[in-house]
Amino acid sequence: MEDQGQYAKLFNEMDSQALITLGLILVSTTLLIIVSQRGLNWVANRLHGQVRFRVFALVPLTRLLILIAALAIAVPIIVEPSLRNMVTLLGAIGLAIGFALKDYVSSLIAGVVSAVELPYRPGDWVNIEGTYGEVKHVGMRTVEVQTPDDDMVAVPHLKLWDSAIYNANNGGTSLQCVASFYLHPEHEAGWVRKALRDVALTSAYLKFGEPIIVVAEEKPWGTHYRIRAYPVDPRQQFLFITDLTVRGKAVLSAAGIQPALLPPDAALDARGAAS
């Protein structure tokens, strides 16, 4: 009973005047948020350049400031503003924030680990849970990856704990590219293999000194060839693959080699198998 009395002292008695005041605070806060968001969006849509994006950035900041001000007014109405009550309230808030930010803290710790183990560094081409691109910046909480479609993706370091990190060049300039060809089974495999190797050797993007491998694998629908080679610069990988594909297709077509024919309802999985 004594503990219940102490907890009861934490809150003020709520009379009709207090409830009306809280209602006015709630209504005023909602109206201010709506007006500020619509007003800032209206202003931003009539601006151009960098200023437009800066005004847009003020929308969530303004909403946060309004909410903080509303809480600062409403809390003394609900809670008796004594030192003991404030310490109790702040302790509860701190505990809640600690649980809410556990992933944030875990990302910070993983950021320290990444600085030591170096699973990725600026200039690396990585694949993290389907996000493939070049590492542009390694921060304390996230790693920024620029995709081939020019999207900047912020991936939290937290992924280090439970996700595989695929690093294509691992701090070096050698990045293997793969160009695939799907051919009809009736052809001279030795000639095709040599022709595809010559296609790689004559590419303007080829990095000499690295191996060129042509892999052939027989499938139910035909033969799957893969050229594995290295471009001069990892950033040229897509130009390199395109060059190999276009010129390889032209060479094979000129030799009369037909592409693989699949049933209309067939589909290829990631390994090139038909289903």
mmCIF file of C-alpha atoms in Angstrom:
data_model
loop_
_atom_site.group_PDB
_atom_site.id
_atom_site.type_symbol
_atom_site.label_atom_id
_atom_site.label_comp_id
_atom_site.label_asym_id
_atom_site.label_seq_id
_atom_site.Cartn_x
_atom_site.Cartn_y
_atom_site.Cartn_z
ATOM 1 C CA MET A 1 0.000 0.000 0.000
ATOM 2 C CA GLU A 2 2.851 2.335 0.822
ATOM 3 C CA ASP A 3 4.451 1.658 -2.599
ATOM 4 C CA GLN A 4 1.131 2.335 -4.310
ATOM 5 C CA GLY A 5 0.911 5.642 -2.469
ATOM 6 C CA GLN A 6 4.397 6.585 -3.630
ATOM 7 C CA TYR A 7 3.524 5.770 -7.239
ATOM 8 C CA ALA A 8 0.302 7.753 -6.887
ATOM 9 C CA LYS A 9 2.333 10.813 -5.881
ATOM 10 C CA LEU A 10 4.087 10.606 -9.221
ATOM 11 C CA PHE A 11 0.949 11.750 -11.043
ATOM 12 C CA ASN A 12 -1.199 14.790 -10.425
ATOM 13 C CA GLU A 13 -4.920 14.499 -9.894
ATOM 14 C CA MET A 14 -6.646 14.887 -13.234
ATOM 15 C CA ASP A 15 -9.622 17.223 -12.967
ATOM 16 C CA SER A 16 -11.758 18.573 -15.757
ATOM 17 C CA GLN A 17 -9.557 21.628 -16.263
ATOM 18 C CA ALA A 18 -6.444 19.457 -16.688
ATOM 19 C CA LEU A 19 -8.226 17.236 -19.201
ATOM 20 C CA ILE A 20 -9.388 20.263 -21.182
ATOM 21 C CA THR A 21 -5.835 21.654 -21.183
ATOM 22 C CA LEU A 22 -4.424 18.338 -22.434
ATOM 23 C CA GLY A 23 -7.085 18.204 -25.129
ATOM 24 C CA LEU A 24 -6.186 21.732 -26.283
ATOM 25 C CA ILE A 25 -2.499 20.785 -26.358
ATOM 26 C CA LEU A 26 -3.287 17.698 -28.469
ATOM 27 C CA VAL A 27 -5.453 19.641 -30.922
ATOM 28 C CA SER A 28 -2.957 22.518 -31.161
ATOM 29 C CA THR A 29 -0.052 20.141 -31.738
ATOM 30 C CA THR A 30 -1.907 18.309 -34.502
ATOM 31 C CA LEU A 31 -2.876 21.555 -36.229
ATOM 32 C CA LEU A 32 0.648 22.966 -35.967
ATOM 33 C CA ILE A 33 2.152 19.811 -37.472
ATOM 34 C CA ILE A 34 -0.334 19.810 -40.362
ATOM 35 C CA VAL A 35 0.116 23.530 -41.065
ATOM 36 C CA SER A 36 3.920 23.399 -40.823
ATOM 37 C CA GLN A 37 4.220 20.356 -43.076
ATOM 38 C CA ARG A 38 1.883 21.716 -45.727
ATOM 39 C CA GLY A 39 3.422 25.158 -45.523
ATOM 40 C CA LEU A 40 7.012 23.950 -45.831
ATOM 41 C CA ASN A 41 6.097 21.607 -48.690
ATOM 42 C CA TRP A 42 4.300 24.475 -50.435
ATOM 43 C CA VAL A 43 7.375 26.707 -50.085
ATOM 44 C CA ALA A 44 9.819 23.959 -51.145
ATOM 45 C CA ASN A 45 7.842 23.121 -54.284
ATOM 46 C CA ARG A 46 8.269 26.731 -55.429
ATOM 47 C CA LEU A 47 12.020 26.764 -54.951
ATOM 48 C CA HIS A 48 14.815 25.287 -57.045
ATOM 49 C CA GLY A 49 18.221 23.776 -56.552
ATOM 50 C CA GLN A 50 19.781 22.938 -53.220
ATOM 51 C CA VAL A 51 17.542 25.353 -51.308
ATOM 52 C CA ARG A 52 14.512 23.235 -52.203
ATOM 53 C CA PHE A 53 15.998 20.121 -50.589
ATOM 54 C CA ARG A 54 17.028 22.070 -47.490
ATOM 55 C CA VAL A 55 13.467 23.261 -46.987
ATOM 56 C CA PHE A 56 12.204 19.699 -47.412
ATOM 57 C CA ALA A 57 14.693 18.616 -44.727
ATOM 58 C CA LEU A 58 13.032 21.064 -42.304
ATOM 59 C CA VAL A 59 9.727 19.140 -42.421
ATOM 60 C CA PRO A 60 10.669 16.269 -40.057
ATOM 61 C CA LEU A 61 12.801 18.597 -37.909
ATOM 62 C CA THR A 62 9.910 21.014 -37.427
ATOM 63 C CA ARG A 63 7.559 18.153 -36.552
ATOM 64 C CA LEU A 64 10.044 16.864 -33.959
ATOM 65 C CA LEU A 65 10.426 20.313 -32.349
ATOM 66 C CA ILE A 66 6.648 20.734 -32.121
ATOM 67 C CA LEU A 67 6.278 17.328 -30.434
ATOM 68 C CA ILE A 68 9.058 18.092 -27.958
ATOM 69 C CA ALA A 69 7.448 21.433 -27.074
ATOM 70 C CA ALA A 70 4.043 19.755 -26.627
ATOM 71 C CA LEU A 71 5.530 17.122 -24.315
ATOM 72 C CA ALA A 72 7.347 19.791 -22.308
ATOM 73 C CA ILE A 73 4.003 21.525 -21.693
ATOM 74 C CA ALA A 74 1.934 18.370 -21.108
ATOM 75 C CA VAL A 75 4.250 16.421 -18.786
ATOM 76 C CA PRO A 76 4.092 18.905 -15.836
ATOM 77 C CA ILE A 77 0.293 18.726 -16.037
ATOM 78 C CA ILE A 78 0.337 14.932 -15.712
ATOM 79 C CA VAL A 79 3.372 14.486 -13.444
ATOM 80 C CA GLU A 80 4.057 16.486 -10.312
ATOM 81 C CA PRO A 81 7.231 18.448 -11.145
ATOM 82 C CA SER A 82 9.375 17.431 -8.165
ATOM 83 C CA LEU A 83 13.020 16.321 -8.230
ATOM 84 C CA ARG A 84 12.169 12.759 -7.228
ATOM 85 C CA ASN A 85 9.449 12.446 -9.835
ATOM 86 C CA MET A 86 11.657 13.896 -12.568
ATOM 87 C CA VAL A 87 14.459 11.440 -11.727
ATOM 88 C CA THR A 88 11.987 8.538 -11.829
ATOM 89 C CA LEU A 89 10.465 9.706 -15.103
ATOM 90 C CA LEU A 90 13.824 10.335 -16.771
ATOM 91 C CA GLY A 91 15.029 6.927 -15.608
ATOM 92 C CA ALA A 92 12.033 5.222 -17.206
ATOM 93 C CA ILE A 93 12.509 7.227 -20.403
ATOM 94 C CA GLY A 94 16.205 6.347 -20.472
ATOM 95 C CA LEU A 95 15.417 2.659 -20.088
ATOM 96 C CA ALA A 96 12.886 2.809 -22.926
ATOM 97 C CA ILE A 97 15.336 4.669 -25.156
ATOM 98 C CA GLY A 98 18.011 2.096 -24.338
ATOM 99 C CA PHE A 99 15.803 -0.742 -25.565
ATOM 100 C CA ALA A 100 14.766 1.263 -28.621
ATOM 101 C CA LEU A 101 18.376 2.089 -29.567
ATOM 102 C CA LYS A 102 19.913 -1.343 -28.958
ATOM 103 C CA ASP A 103 20.214 -1.929 -32.724
ATOM 104 C CA TYR A 104 21.798 1.506 -33.125
ATOM 105 C CA VAL A 105 24.380 0.717 -30.460
ATOM 106 C CA SER A 106 24.981 -2.698 -32.018
ATOM 107 C CA SER A 107 25.643 -0.988 -35.369
ATOM 108 C CA LEU A 108 28.166 1.324 -33.704
ATOM 109 C CA ILE A 109 29.988 -1.645 -32.189
ATOM 110 C CA ALA A 110 29.933 -3.431 -35.555
ATOM 111 C CA GLY A 111 31.374 -0.245 -37.091
ATOM 112 C CA VAL A 112 34.363 -0.505 -34.750
ATOM 113 C CA VAL A 113 34.758 -4.176 -35.699
ATOM 114 C CA SER A 114 34.602 -3.307 -39.407
ATOM 115 C CA ALA A 115 37.387 -0.755 -38.936
ATOM 116 C CA VAL A 116 39.591 -3.536 -37.554
ATOM 117 C CA GLU A 117 38.619 -6.517 -39.728
ATOM 118 C CA LEU A 118 38.060 -4.465 -42.934
ATOM 119 C CA PRO A 119 35.296 -6.553 -44.549
ATOM 120 C CA TYR A 120 34.818 -3.565 -46.870
ATOM 121 C CA ARG A 121 36.544 -0.271 -47.553
ATOM 122 C CA PRO A 122 35.935 2.645 -49.952
ATOM 123 C CA GLY A 123 36.393 1.442 -53.521
ATOM 124 C CA ASP A 124 35.317 -2.135 -52.824
ATOM 125 C CA TRP A 125 32.436 -3.676 -54.765
ATOM 126 C CA VAL A 126 30.271 -5.539 -52.273
ATOM 127 C CA ASN A 127 26.998 -7.418 -52.132
ATOM 128 C CA ILE A 128 25.147 -7.174 -48.827
ATOM 129 C CA GLU A 129 21.773 -8.914 -48.743
ATOM 130 C CA GLY A 130 21.131 -8.260 -52.430
ATOM 131 C CA THR A 131 22.508 -4.702 -52.462
ATOM 132 C CA TYR A 132 25.428 -4.651 -54.906
ATOM 133 C CA GLY A 133 27.567 -1.626 -55.590
ATOM 134 C CA GLU A 134 30.703 0.341 -54.816
ATOM 135 C CA VAL A 135 31.482 1.357 -51.257
ATOM 136 C CA LYS A 136 31.659 5.149 -51.160
ATOM 137 C CA HIS A 137 31.883 5.854 -47.430
ATOM 138 C CA VAL A 138 32.301 3.820 -44.264
ATOM 139 C CA GLY A 139 30.758 5.668 -41.335
ATOM 140 C CA MET A 140 30.404 4.821 -37.678
ATOM 141 C CA ARG A 141 26.920 3.309 -38.073
ATOM 142 C CA THR A 142 26.446 2.621 -41.789
ATOM 143 C CA VAL A 143 28.354 1.890 -44.963
ATOM 144 C CA GLU A 144 27.207 3.833 -48.034
ATOM 145 C CA VAL A 145 27.001 1.730 -51.201
ATOM 146 C CA GLN A 146 26.394 3.277 -54.628
ATOM 147 C CA THR A 147 24.545 0.826 -56.874
ATOM 148 C CA PRO A 148 25.025 0.539 -60.661
ATOM 149 C CA ASP A 149 21.702 2.400 -61.013
ATOM 150 C CA ASP A 150 23.284 5.352 -59.147
ATOM 151 C CA ASP A 151 21.269 4.826 -55.968
ATOM 152 C CA MET A 152 23.022 5.515 -52.678
ATOM 153 C CA VAL A 153 22.124 2.824 -50.135
ATOM 154 C CA ALA A 154 23.030 3.159 -46.449
ATOM 155 C CA VAL A 155 23.559 -0.332 -45.011
ATOM 156 C CA PRO A 156 23.950 -0.575 -41.216
ATOM 157 C CA HIS A 157 27.081 -2.306 -39.924
ATOM 158 C CA LEU A 158 24.669 -4.471 -37.934
ATOM 159 C CA LYS A 159 24.535 -6.770 -40.988
ATOM 160 C CA LEU A 160 28.033 -7.965 -40.079
ATOM 161 C CA TRP A 161 26.641 -10.119 -37.278
ATOM 162 C CA ASP A 162 24.250 -12.293 -39.271
ATOM 163 C CA SER A 163 24.719 -11.661 -43.015
ATOM 164 C CA ALA A 164 27.280 -12.774 -45.571
ATOM 165 C CA ILE A 165 29.377 -9.918 -47.011
ATOM 166 C CA TYR A 166 30.420 -10.581 -50.610
ATOM 167 C CA ASN A 167 33.462 -8.485 -51.582
ATOM 168 C CA ALA A 168 34.294 -8.706 -55.289
ATOM 169 C CA ASN A 169 37.743 -7.047 -55.262
ATOM 170 C CA ASN A 170 38.635 -6.886 -51.535
ATOM 171 C CA GLY A 171 40.693 -3.721 -51.641
ATOM 172 C CA GLY A 172 42.450 -4.556 -54.926
ATOM 173 C CA THR A 173 41.996 -3.695 -58.588
ATOM 174 C CA SER A 174 41.174 -7.228 -59.741
ATOM 175 C CA LEU A 175 37.456 -7.947 -60.084
ATOM 176 C CA GLN A 176 36.281 -10.994 -61.996
ATOM 177 C CA CYS A 177 33.465 -10.505 -64.506
ATOM 178 C CA VAL A 178 31.310 -13.234 -66.012
ATOM 179 C CA ALA A 179 29.633 -13.096 -69.432
ATOM 180 C CA SER A 180 27.166 -15.919 -70.149
ATOM 181 C CA PHE A 181 26.151 -17.519 -73.444
ATOM 182 C CA TYR A 182 23.363 -20.101 -73.882
ATOM 183 C CA LEU A 183 23.856 -22.180 -77.029
ATOM 184 C CA HIS A 184 22.066 -24.955 -78.863
ATOM 185 C CA PRO A 185 23.694 -28.324 -78.026
ATOM 186 C CA GLU A 186 24.595 -29.108 -81.673
ATOM 187 C CA HIS A 187 27.864 -27.215 -82.167
ATOM 188 C CA GLU A 188 31.630 -27.742 -82.021
ATOM 189 C CA ALA A 189 32.413 -27.012 -78.385
ATOM 190 C CA GLY A 190 36.188 -26.734 -78.861
ATOM 191 C CA TRP A 191 35.818 -24.017 -81.514
ATOM 192 C CA VAL A 192 33.278 -22.094 -79.428
ATOM 193 C CA ARG A 193 35.527 -22.175 -76.389
ATOM 194 C CA LYS A 194 38.491 -20.840 -78.402
ATOM 195 C CA ALA A 195 36.337 -18.189 -80.098
ATOM 196 C CA LEU A 196 35.006 -16.887 -76.780
ATOM 197 C CA ARG A 197 38.529 -16.755 -75.380
ATOM 198 C CA ASP A 198 39.629 -14.710 -78.404
ATOM 199 C CA VAL A 199 36.691 -12.366 -77.791
ATOM 200 C CA ALA A 200 37.990 -11.722 -74.269
ATOM 201 C CA LEU A 201 41.595 -11.313 -75.461
ATOM 202 C CA THR A 202 40.606 -8.623 -77.963
ATOM 203 C CA SER A 203 38.512 -6.567 -75.549
ATOM 204 C CA ALA A 204 39.682 -3.004 -74.927
ATOM 205 C CA TYR A 205 38.736 -3.368 -71.253
ATOM 206 C CA LEU A 206 40.748 -6.542 -70.575
ATOM 207 C CA LYS A 207 43.313 -6.497 -67.799
ATOM 208 C CA PHE A 208 46.312 -8.450 -69.087
ATOM 209 C CA GLY A 209 48.179 -10.615 -66.635
ATOM 210 C CA GLU A 210 44.982 -12.048 -65.138
ATOM 211 C CA PRO A 211 43.624 -15.441 -66.247
ATOM 212 C CA ILE A 212 40.905 -15.839 -68.873
ATOM 213 C CA ILE A 213 38.759 -18.906 -68.324
ATOM 214 C CA VAL A 214 35.937 -20.178 -70.524
ATOM 215 C CA VAL A 215 33.695 -22.579 -68.636
ATOM 216 C CA ALA A 216 31.247 -24.894 -70.398
ATOM 217 C CA GLU A 217 28.423 -26.721 -68.661
ATOM 218 C CA GLU A 218 25.936 -29.019 -70.327
ATOM 219 C CA LYS A 219 22.270 -28.435 -69.473
ATOM 220 C CA PRO A 220 19.070 -30.214 -70.525
ATOM 221 C CA TRP A 221 18.227 -27.305 -72.822
ATOM 222 C CA GLY A 222 21.721 -26.782 -74.334
ATOM 223 C CA THR A 223 25.199 -25.661 -73.329
ATOM 224 C CA HIS A 224 25.962 -22.807 -70.948
ATOM 225 C CA TYR A 225 29.265 -20.996 -71.584
ATOM 226 C CA ARG A 226 30.780 -18.460 -69.217
ATOM 227 C CA ILE A 227 33.705 -16.155 -69.917
ATOM 228 C CA ARG A 228 35.516 -15.309 -66.702
ATOM 229 C CA ALA A 229 37.952 -12.432 -67.090
ATOM 230 C CA TYR A 230 39.089 -9.214 -65.388
ATOM 231 C CA PRO A 231 38.670 -5.585 -66.537
ATOM 232 C CA VAL A 232 41.400 -2.961 -66.130
ATOM 233 C CA ASP A 233 39.349 -1.080 -63.535
ATOM 234 C CA PRO A 234 36.538 -2.529 -61.395
ATOM 235 C CA ARG A 235 34.336 0.425 -62.390
ATOM 236 C CA GLN A 236 34.497 -0.834 -66.007
ATOM 237 C CA GLN A 237 32.895 -4.172 -65.137
ATOM 238 C CA PHE A 238 29.546 -3.458 -66.785
ATOM 239 C CA LEU A 239 31.150 -2.021 -69.923
ATOM 240 C CA PHE A 240 33.407 -5.068 -70.013
ATOM 241 C CA ILE A 241 30.532 -7.549 -69.696
ATOM 242 C CA THR A 242 28.549 -5.671 -72.355
ATOM 243 C CA ASP A 243 31.533 -5.683 -74.720
ATOM 244 C CA LEU A 244 32.065 -9.428 -74.237
ATOM 245 C CA THR A 245 28.373 -10.167 -74.714
ATOM 246 C CA VAL A 246 27.882 -8.052 -77.848
ATOM 247 C CA ARG A 247 31.046 -9.150 -79.639
ATOM 248 C CA GLY A 248 30.695 -12.768 -78.522
ATOM 249 C CA LYS A 249 27.154 -12.891 -79.841
ATOM 250 C CA ALA A 250 28.309 -11.438 -83.180
ATOM 251 C CA VAL A 251 31.098 -14.025 -83.535
ATOM 252 C CA LEU A 252 28.818 -16.949 -82.710
ATOM 253 C CA SER A 253 26.066 -15.686 -85.004
ATOM 254 C CA ALA A 254 28.518 -15.249 -87.897
ATOM 255 C CA ALA A 255 29.634 -18.862 -87.415
ATOM 256 C CA GLY A 256 26.031 -20.053 -87.676
ATOM 257 C CA ILE A 257 25.784 -21.277 -84.092
ATOM 258 C CA GLN A 258 22.240 -21.137 -82.842
ATOM 259 C CA PRO A 259 21.243 -19.994 -79.367
ATOM 260 C CA ALA A 260 19.547 -22.421 -77.003
ATOM 261 C CA LEU A 261 15.816 -22.855 -77.567
ATOM 262 C CA LEU A 262 13.714 -23.172 -74.437
ATOM 263 C CA PRO A 263 10.025 -24.010 -74.086
ATOM 264 C CA PRO A 264 7.811 -20.895 -73.834
ATOM 265 C CA ASP A 265 7.062 -21.561 -70.162
ATOM 266 C CA ALA A 266 10.688 -22.277 -69.157
ATOM 267 C CA ALA A 267 12.596 -20.023 -66.799
ATOM 268 C CA LEU A 268 16.237 -19.896 -65.766
ATOM 269 C CA ASP A 269 17.381 -19.730 -62.198
ATOM 270 C CA ALA A 270 20.537 -17.959 -60.968
ATOM 271 C CA ARG A 271 22.700 -20.920 -62.012
ATOM 272 C CA GLY A 272 21.264 -21.118 -65.518
ATOM 273 C CA ALA A 273 19.178 -24.239 -64.986
ATOM 274 C CA ALA A 274 15.803 -24.437 -66.694
ATOM 275 C CA SER A 275 12.623 -24.976 -64.755
#
